[in-house]
mmCIF file of C-alpha atoms and ligand atoms in Angstrom:
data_model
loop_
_atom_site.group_PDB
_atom_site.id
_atom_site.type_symbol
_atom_site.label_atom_id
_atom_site.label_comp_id
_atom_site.label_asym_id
_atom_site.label_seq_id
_atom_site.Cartn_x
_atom_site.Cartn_y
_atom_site.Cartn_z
ATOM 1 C CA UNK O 567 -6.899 175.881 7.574
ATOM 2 C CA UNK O 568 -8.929 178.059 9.930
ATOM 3 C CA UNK O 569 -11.486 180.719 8.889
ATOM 4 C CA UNK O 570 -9.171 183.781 9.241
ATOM 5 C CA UNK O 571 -7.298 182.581 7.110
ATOM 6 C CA UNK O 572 -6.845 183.539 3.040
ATOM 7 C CA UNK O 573 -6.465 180.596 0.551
ATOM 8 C CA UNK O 574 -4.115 180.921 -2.361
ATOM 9 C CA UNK O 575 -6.736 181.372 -5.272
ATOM 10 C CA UNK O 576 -9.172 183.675 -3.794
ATOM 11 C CA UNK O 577 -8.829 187.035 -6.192
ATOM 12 C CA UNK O 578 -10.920 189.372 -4.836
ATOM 13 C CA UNK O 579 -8.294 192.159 -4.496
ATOM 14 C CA UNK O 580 -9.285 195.763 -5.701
ATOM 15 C CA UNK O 581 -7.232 199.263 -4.953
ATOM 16 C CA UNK O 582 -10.082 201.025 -5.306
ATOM 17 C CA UNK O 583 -11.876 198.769 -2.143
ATOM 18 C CA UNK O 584 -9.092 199.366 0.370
ATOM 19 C CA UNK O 585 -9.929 202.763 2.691
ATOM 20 C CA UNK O 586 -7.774 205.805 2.913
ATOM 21 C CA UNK O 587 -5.965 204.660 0.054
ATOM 22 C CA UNK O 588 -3.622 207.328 -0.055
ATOM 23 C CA UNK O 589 -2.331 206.849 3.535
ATOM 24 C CA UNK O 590 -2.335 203.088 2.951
ATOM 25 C CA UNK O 591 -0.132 203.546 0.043
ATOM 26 C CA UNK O 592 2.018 206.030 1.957
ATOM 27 C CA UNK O 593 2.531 203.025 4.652
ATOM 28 C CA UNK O 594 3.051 200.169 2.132
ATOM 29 C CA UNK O 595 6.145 201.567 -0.041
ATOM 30 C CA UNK O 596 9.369 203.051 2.236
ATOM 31 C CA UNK O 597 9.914 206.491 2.020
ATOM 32 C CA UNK O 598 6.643 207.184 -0.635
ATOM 33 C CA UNK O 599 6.303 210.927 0.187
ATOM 34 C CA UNK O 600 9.847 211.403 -0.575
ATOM 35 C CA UNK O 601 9.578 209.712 -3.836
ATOM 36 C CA UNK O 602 6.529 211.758 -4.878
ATOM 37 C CA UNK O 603 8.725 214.678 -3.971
ATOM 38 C CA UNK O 604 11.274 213.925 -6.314
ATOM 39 C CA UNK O 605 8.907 213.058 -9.328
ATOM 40 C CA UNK O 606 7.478 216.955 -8.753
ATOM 41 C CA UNK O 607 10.568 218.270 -8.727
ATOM 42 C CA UNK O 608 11.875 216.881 -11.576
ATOM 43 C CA UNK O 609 8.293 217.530 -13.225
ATOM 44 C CA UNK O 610 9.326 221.193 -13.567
ATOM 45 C CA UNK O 611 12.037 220.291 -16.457
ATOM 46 C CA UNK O 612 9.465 218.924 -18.809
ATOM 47 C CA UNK O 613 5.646 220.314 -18.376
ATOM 48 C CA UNK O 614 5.102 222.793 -21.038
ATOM 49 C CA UNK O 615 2.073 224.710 -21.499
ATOM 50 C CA UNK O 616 -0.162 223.857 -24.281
ATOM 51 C CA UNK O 617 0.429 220.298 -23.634
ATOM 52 C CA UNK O 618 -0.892 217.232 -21.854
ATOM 53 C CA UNK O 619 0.438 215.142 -19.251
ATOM 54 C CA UNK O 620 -0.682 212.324 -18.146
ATOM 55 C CA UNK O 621 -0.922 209.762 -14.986
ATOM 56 C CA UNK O 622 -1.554 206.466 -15.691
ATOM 57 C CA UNK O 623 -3.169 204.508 -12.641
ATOM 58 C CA UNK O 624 -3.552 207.820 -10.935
ATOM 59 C CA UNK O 625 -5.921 206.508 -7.820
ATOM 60 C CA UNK O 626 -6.918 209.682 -6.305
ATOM 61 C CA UNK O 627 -5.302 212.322 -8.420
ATOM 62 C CA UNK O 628 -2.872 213.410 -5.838
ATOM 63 C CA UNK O 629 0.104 213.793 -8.163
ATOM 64 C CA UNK O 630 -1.995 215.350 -10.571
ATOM 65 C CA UNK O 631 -3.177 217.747 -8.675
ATOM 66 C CA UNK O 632 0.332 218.614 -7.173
ATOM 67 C CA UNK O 633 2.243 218.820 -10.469
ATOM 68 C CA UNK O 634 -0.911 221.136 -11.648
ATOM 69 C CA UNK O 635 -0.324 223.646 -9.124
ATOM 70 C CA UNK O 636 0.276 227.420 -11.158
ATOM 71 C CA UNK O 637 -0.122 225.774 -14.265
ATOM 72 C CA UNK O 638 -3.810 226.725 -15.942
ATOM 73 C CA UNK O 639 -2.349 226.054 -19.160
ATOM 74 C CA UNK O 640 -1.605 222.994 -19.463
ATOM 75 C CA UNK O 641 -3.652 219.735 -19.378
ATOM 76 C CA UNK O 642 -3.970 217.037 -16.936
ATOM 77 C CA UNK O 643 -5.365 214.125 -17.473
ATOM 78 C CA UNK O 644 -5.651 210.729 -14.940
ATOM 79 C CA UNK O 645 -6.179 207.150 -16.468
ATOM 80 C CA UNK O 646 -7.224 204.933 -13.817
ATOM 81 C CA UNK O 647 -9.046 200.736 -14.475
ATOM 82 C CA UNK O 648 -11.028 201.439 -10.806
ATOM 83 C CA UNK O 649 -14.086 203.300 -10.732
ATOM 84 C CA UNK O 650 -14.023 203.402 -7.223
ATOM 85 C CA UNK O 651 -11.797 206.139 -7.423
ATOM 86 C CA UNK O 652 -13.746 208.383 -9.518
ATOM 87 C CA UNK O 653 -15.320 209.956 -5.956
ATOM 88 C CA UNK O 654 -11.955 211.121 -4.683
ATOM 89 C CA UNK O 655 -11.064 212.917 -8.053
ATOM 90 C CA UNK O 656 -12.302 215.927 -8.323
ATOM 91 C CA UNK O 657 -12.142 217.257 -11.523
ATOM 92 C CA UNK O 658 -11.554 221.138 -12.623
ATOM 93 C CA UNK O 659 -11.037 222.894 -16.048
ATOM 94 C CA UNK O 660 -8.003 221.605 -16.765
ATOM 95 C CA UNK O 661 -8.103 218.431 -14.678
ATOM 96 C CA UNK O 662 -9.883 215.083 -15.979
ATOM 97 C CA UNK O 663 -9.734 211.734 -15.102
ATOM 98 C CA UNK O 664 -10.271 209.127 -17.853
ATOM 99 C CA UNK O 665 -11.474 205.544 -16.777
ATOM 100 C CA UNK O 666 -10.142 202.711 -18.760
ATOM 101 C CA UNK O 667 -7.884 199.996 -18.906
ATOM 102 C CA UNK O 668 -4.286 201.044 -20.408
ATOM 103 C CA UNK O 669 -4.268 198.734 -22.302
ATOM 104 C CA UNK O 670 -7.734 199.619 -24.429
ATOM 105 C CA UNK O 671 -6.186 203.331 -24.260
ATOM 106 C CA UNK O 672 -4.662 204.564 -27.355
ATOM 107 C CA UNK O 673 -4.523 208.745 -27.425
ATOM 108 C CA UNK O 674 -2.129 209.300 -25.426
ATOM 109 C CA UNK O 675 -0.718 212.546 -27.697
ATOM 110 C CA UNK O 676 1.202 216.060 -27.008
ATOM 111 C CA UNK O 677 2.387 215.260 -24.048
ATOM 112 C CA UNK O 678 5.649 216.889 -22.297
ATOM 113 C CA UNK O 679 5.628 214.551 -19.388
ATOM 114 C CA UNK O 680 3.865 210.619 -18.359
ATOM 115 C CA UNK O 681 3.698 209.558 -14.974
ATOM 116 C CA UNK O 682 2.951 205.877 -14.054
ATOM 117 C CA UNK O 683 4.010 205.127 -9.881
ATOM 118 C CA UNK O 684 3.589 201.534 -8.991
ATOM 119 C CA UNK O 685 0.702 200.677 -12.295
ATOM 120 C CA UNK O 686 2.893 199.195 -14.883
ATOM 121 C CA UNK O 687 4.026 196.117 -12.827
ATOM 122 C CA UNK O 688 0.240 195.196 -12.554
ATOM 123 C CA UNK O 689 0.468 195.251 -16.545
ATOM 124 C CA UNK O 690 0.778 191.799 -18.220
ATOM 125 C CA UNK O 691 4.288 191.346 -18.527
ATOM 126 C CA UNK O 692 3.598 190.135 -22.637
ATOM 127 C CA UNK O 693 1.778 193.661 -23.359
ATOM 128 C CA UNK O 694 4.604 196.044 -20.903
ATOM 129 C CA UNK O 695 6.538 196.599 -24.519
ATOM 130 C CA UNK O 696 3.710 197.281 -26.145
ATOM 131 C CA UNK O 697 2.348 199.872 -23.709
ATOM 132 C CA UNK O 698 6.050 201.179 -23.678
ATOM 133 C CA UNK O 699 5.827 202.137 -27.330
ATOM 134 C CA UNK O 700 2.239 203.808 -26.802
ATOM 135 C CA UNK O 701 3.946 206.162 -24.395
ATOM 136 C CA UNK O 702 6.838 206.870 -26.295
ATOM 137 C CA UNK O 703 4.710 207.554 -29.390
ATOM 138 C CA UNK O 704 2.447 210.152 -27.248
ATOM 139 C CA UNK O 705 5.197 211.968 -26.226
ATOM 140 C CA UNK O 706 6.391 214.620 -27.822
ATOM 141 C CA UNK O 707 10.255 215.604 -28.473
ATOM 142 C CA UNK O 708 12.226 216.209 -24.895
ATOM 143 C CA UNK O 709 9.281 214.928 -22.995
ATOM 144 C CA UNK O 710 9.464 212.424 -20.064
ATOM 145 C CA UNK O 711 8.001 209.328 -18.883
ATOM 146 C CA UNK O 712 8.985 208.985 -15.018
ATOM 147 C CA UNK O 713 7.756 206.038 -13.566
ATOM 148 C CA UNK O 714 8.115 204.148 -10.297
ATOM 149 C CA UNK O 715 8.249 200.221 -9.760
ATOM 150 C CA UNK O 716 8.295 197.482 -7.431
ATOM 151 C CA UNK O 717 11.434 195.352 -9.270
ATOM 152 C CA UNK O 718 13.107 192.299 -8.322
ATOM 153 C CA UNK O 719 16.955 192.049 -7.653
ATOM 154 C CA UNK O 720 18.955 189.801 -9.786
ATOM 155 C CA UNK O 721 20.322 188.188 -6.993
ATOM 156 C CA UNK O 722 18.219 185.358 -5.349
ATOM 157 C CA UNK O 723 20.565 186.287 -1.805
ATOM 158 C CA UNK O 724 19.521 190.207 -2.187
ATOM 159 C CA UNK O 725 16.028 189.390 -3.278
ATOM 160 C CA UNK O 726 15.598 187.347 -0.319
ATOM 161 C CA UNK O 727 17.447 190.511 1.966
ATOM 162 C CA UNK O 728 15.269 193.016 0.644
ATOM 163 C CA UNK O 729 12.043 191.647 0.825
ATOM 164 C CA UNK O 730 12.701 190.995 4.635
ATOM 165 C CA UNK O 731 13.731 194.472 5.462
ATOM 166 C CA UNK O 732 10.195 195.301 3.118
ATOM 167 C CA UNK O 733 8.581 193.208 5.694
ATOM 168 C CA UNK O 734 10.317 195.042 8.701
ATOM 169 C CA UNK O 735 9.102 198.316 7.379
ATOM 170 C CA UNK O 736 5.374 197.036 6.843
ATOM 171 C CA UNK O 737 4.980 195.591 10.220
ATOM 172 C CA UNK O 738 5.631 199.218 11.835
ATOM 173 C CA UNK O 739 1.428 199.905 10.054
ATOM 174 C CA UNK O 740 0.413 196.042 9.448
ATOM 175 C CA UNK O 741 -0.042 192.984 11.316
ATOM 176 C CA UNK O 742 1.590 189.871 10.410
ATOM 177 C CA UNK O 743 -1.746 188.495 8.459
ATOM 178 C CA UNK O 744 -2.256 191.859 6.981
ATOM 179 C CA UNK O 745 1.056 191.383 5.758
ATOM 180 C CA UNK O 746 0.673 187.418 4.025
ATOM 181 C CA UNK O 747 -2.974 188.157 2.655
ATOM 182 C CA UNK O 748 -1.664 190.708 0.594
ATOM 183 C CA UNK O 749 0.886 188.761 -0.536
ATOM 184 C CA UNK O 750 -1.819 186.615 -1.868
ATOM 185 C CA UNK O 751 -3.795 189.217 -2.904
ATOM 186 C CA UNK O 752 -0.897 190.424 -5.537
ATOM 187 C CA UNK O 753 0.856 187.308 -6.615
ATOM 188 C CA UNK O 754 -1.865 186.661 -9.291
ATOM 189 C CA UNK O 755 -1.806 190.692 -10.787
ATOM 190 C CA UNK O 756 1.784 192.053 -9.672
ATOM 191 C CA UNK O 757 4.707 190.825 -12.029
ATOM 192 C CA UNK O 758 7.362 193.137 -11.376
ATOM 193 C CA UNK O 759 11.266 192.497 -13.699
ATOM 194 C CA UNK O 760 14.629 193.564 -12.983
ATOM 195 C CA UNK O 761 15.791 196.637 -13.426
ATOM 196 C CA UNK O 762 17.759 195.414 -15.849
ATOM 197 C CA UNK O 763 14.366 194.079 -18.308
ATOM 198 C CA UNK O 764 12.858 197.631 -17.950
ATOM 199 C CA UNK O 765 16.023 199.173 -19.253
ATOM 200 C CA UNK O 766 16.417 197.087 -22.361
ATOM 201 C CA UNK O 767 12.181 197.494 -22.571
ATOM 202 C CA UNK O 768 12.532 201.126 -22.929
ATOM 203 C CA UNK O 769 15.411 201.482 -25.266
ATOM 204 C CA UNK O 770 13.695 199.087 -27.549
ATOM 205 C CA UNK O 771 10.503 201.468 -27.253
ATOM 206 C CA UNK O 772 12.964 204.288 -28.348
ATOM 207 C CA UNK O 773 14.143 205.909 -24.952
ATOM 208 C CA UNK O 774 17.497 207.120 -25.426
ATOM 209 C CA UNK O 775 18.089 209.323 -21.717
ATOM 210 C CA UNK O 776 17.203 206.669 -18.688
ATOM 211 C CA UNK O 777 18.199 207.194 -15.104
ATOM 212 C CA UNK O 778 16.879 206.086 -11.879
ATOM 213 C CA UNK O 779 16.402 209.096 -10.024
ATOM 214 C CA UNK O 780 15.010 207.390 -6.634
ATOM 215 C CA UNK O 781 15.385 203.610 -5.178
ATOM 216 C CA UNK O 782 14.525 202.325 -1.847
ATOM 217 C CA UNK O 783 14.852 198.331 -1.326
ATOM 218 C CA UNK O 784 12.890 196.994 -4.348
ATOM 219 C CA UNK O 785 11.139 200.275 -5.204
ATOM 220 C CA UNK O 786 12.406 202.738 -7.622
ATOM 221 C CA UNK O 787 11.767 205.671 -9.796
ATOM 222 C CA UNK O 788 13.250 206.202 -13.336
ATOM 223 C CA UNK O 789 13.128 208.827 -15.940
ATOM 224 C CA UNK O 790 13.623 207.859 -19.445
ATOM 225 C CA UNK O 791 13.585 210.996 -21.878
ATOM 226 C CA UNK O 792 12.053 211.131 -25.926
HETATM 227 C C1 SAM B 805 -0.338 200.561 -6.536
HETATM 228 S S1 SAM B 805 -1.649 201.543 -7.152
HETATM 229 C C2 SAM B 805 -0.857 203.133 -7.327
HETATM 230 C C3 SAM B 805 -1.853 204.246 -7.473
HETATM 231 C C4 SAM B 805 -1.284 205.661 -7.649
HETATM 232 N N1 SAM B 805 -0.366 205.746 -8.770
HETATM 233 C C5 SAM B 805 -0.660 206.164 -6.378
HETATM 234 O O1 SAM B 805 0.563 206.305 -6.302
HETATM 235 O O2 SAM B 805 -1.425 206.415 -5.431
HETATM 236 C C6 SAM B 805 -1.843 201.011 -8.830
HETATM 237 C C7 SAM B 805 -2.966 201.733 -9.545
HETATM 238 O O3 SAM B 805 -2.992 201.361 -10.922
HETATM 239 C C8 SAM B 805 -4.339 201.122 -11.306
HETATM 240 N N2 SAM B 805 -4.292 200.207 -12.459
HETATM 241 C C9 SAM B 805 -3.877 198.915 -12.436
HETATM 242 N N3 SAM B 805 -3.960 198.374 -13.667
HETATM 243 C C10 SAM B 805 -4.406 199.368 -14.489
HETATM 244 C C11 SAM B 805 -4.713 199.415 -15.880
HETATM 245 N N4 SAM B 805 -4.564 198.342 -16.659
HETATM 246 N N5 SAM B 805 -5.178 200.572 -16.403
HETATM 247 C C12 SAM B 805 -5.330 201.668 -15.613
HETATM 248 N N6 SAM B 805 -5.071 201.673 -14.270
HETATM 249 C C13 SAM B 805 -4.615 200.526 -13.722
HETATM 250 C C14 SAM B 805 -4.973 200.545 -10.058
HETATM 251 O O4 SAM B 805 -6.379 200.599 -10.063
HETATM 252 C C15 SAM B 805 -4.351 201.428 -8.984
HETATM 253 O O5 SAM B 805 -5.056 202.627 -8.804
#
């Protein structure tokens, strides 16, 4: 094995270490602009005034800041793990970014709307339920958690399709390496289900209204209503 090249076992990933990380994102999932449109959009249906709302693994604070737009009374609030992020956030009155872990995070409360895109699959799969239920619980009546995940197809032949055409779209922005070494990078933290497994997860949590309102390959969007 030569020196360029990444061993299984070496875990020194962080999001908060890579540069630009909003246009990195923006090149690593097909079609991410659109998707954020859509989650805006359909923002407008649930954010009340006098309430929270909440992004969980919120990086920057781009969505944030975009679903805050004419809305001074109302609360947002950004949980993100990664300090590193805490220099690209700039907070305002009603704008605050919280860092902690999710899973030591237990007020989430009055909120009309919860967005998570592309955190919950770095969740241990044995506490997803769990975290599930602390959303559900913070929500209040007719509010909305829309979330987006990476998710694996149940079928080993369109698993194996999609995750080829994934790699067709990242080599347009990555190079081959690029490509692998992040594939090491997230086999250890990313444990994304089937889009089957996050249904039943959020019915048992109490979600009665789910839909996927956005899919590309493996990536998706789904709102599930209280
Ligand atoms: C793939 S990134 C997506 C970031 C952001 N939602 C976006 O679309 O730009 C996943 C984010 O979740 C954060 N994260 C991962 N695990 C977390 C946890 N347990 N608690 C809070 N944030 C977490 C990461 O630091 C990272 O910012």
């Amino acid at each position: 094995m030569n020196d360029n090249t990444k061993e299984s076992g070496e875990h020194s990933f962080s999001f908060g270490s890579i540069d630009n990380f909003d246009e990195h994102i923006d090149q690593s999932i097909p079609h991410y602009s659109t998707m954020n449109n859509n989650i805006v959009a359909l923002s407008d249906y649930f954010i009340d005034e006098e309430t929270n709302v909440y992004d969980i693994g919120c990086s920057t604070g781009k969505l944030l800041k975009r679903l805050k737009v004419g809305r001074n009374k109302t609360n947002f609030i950004g949980l993100e793990i990664n300090e590193n992020f805490t220099k690209d956030f700039i907070q305002e009155k009603n704008l605050s970014l919280i860092n902690k872990d999710l899973l030591e995070f237990d007020d989430f409360h009055n909120a009309s709307l919860i967005t998570s895109v592309f955190t919950l699959q770095f969740v241990p799969q044995k506490d997803r339920q769990a975290i599930l239920e602390k959303i559900y619980n913070g929500l209040n009546k007719g509010g909305a958690f829309i979330f987006s995940e990476k998710v694996i197809a149940k079928s080993a032949k369109i698993e194996n399709m999609l995750t080829f055409l994934y790699y067709d779209f990242k080599k347009k922005s990555f190079s081959e390496k690029e490509i692998l070494d992040k594939e090491i990078d997230l086999r250890s933290i990313m444990k994304p289900v089937t889009i089957e497994d996050n249904f039943i997860m959020l019915k048992k949590a109490g979600f009665k209204d789910i839909e996927i309102i956005w899919r590309n390959f493996n990536f998706l969007s789904i709102v599930a209503i209280k």
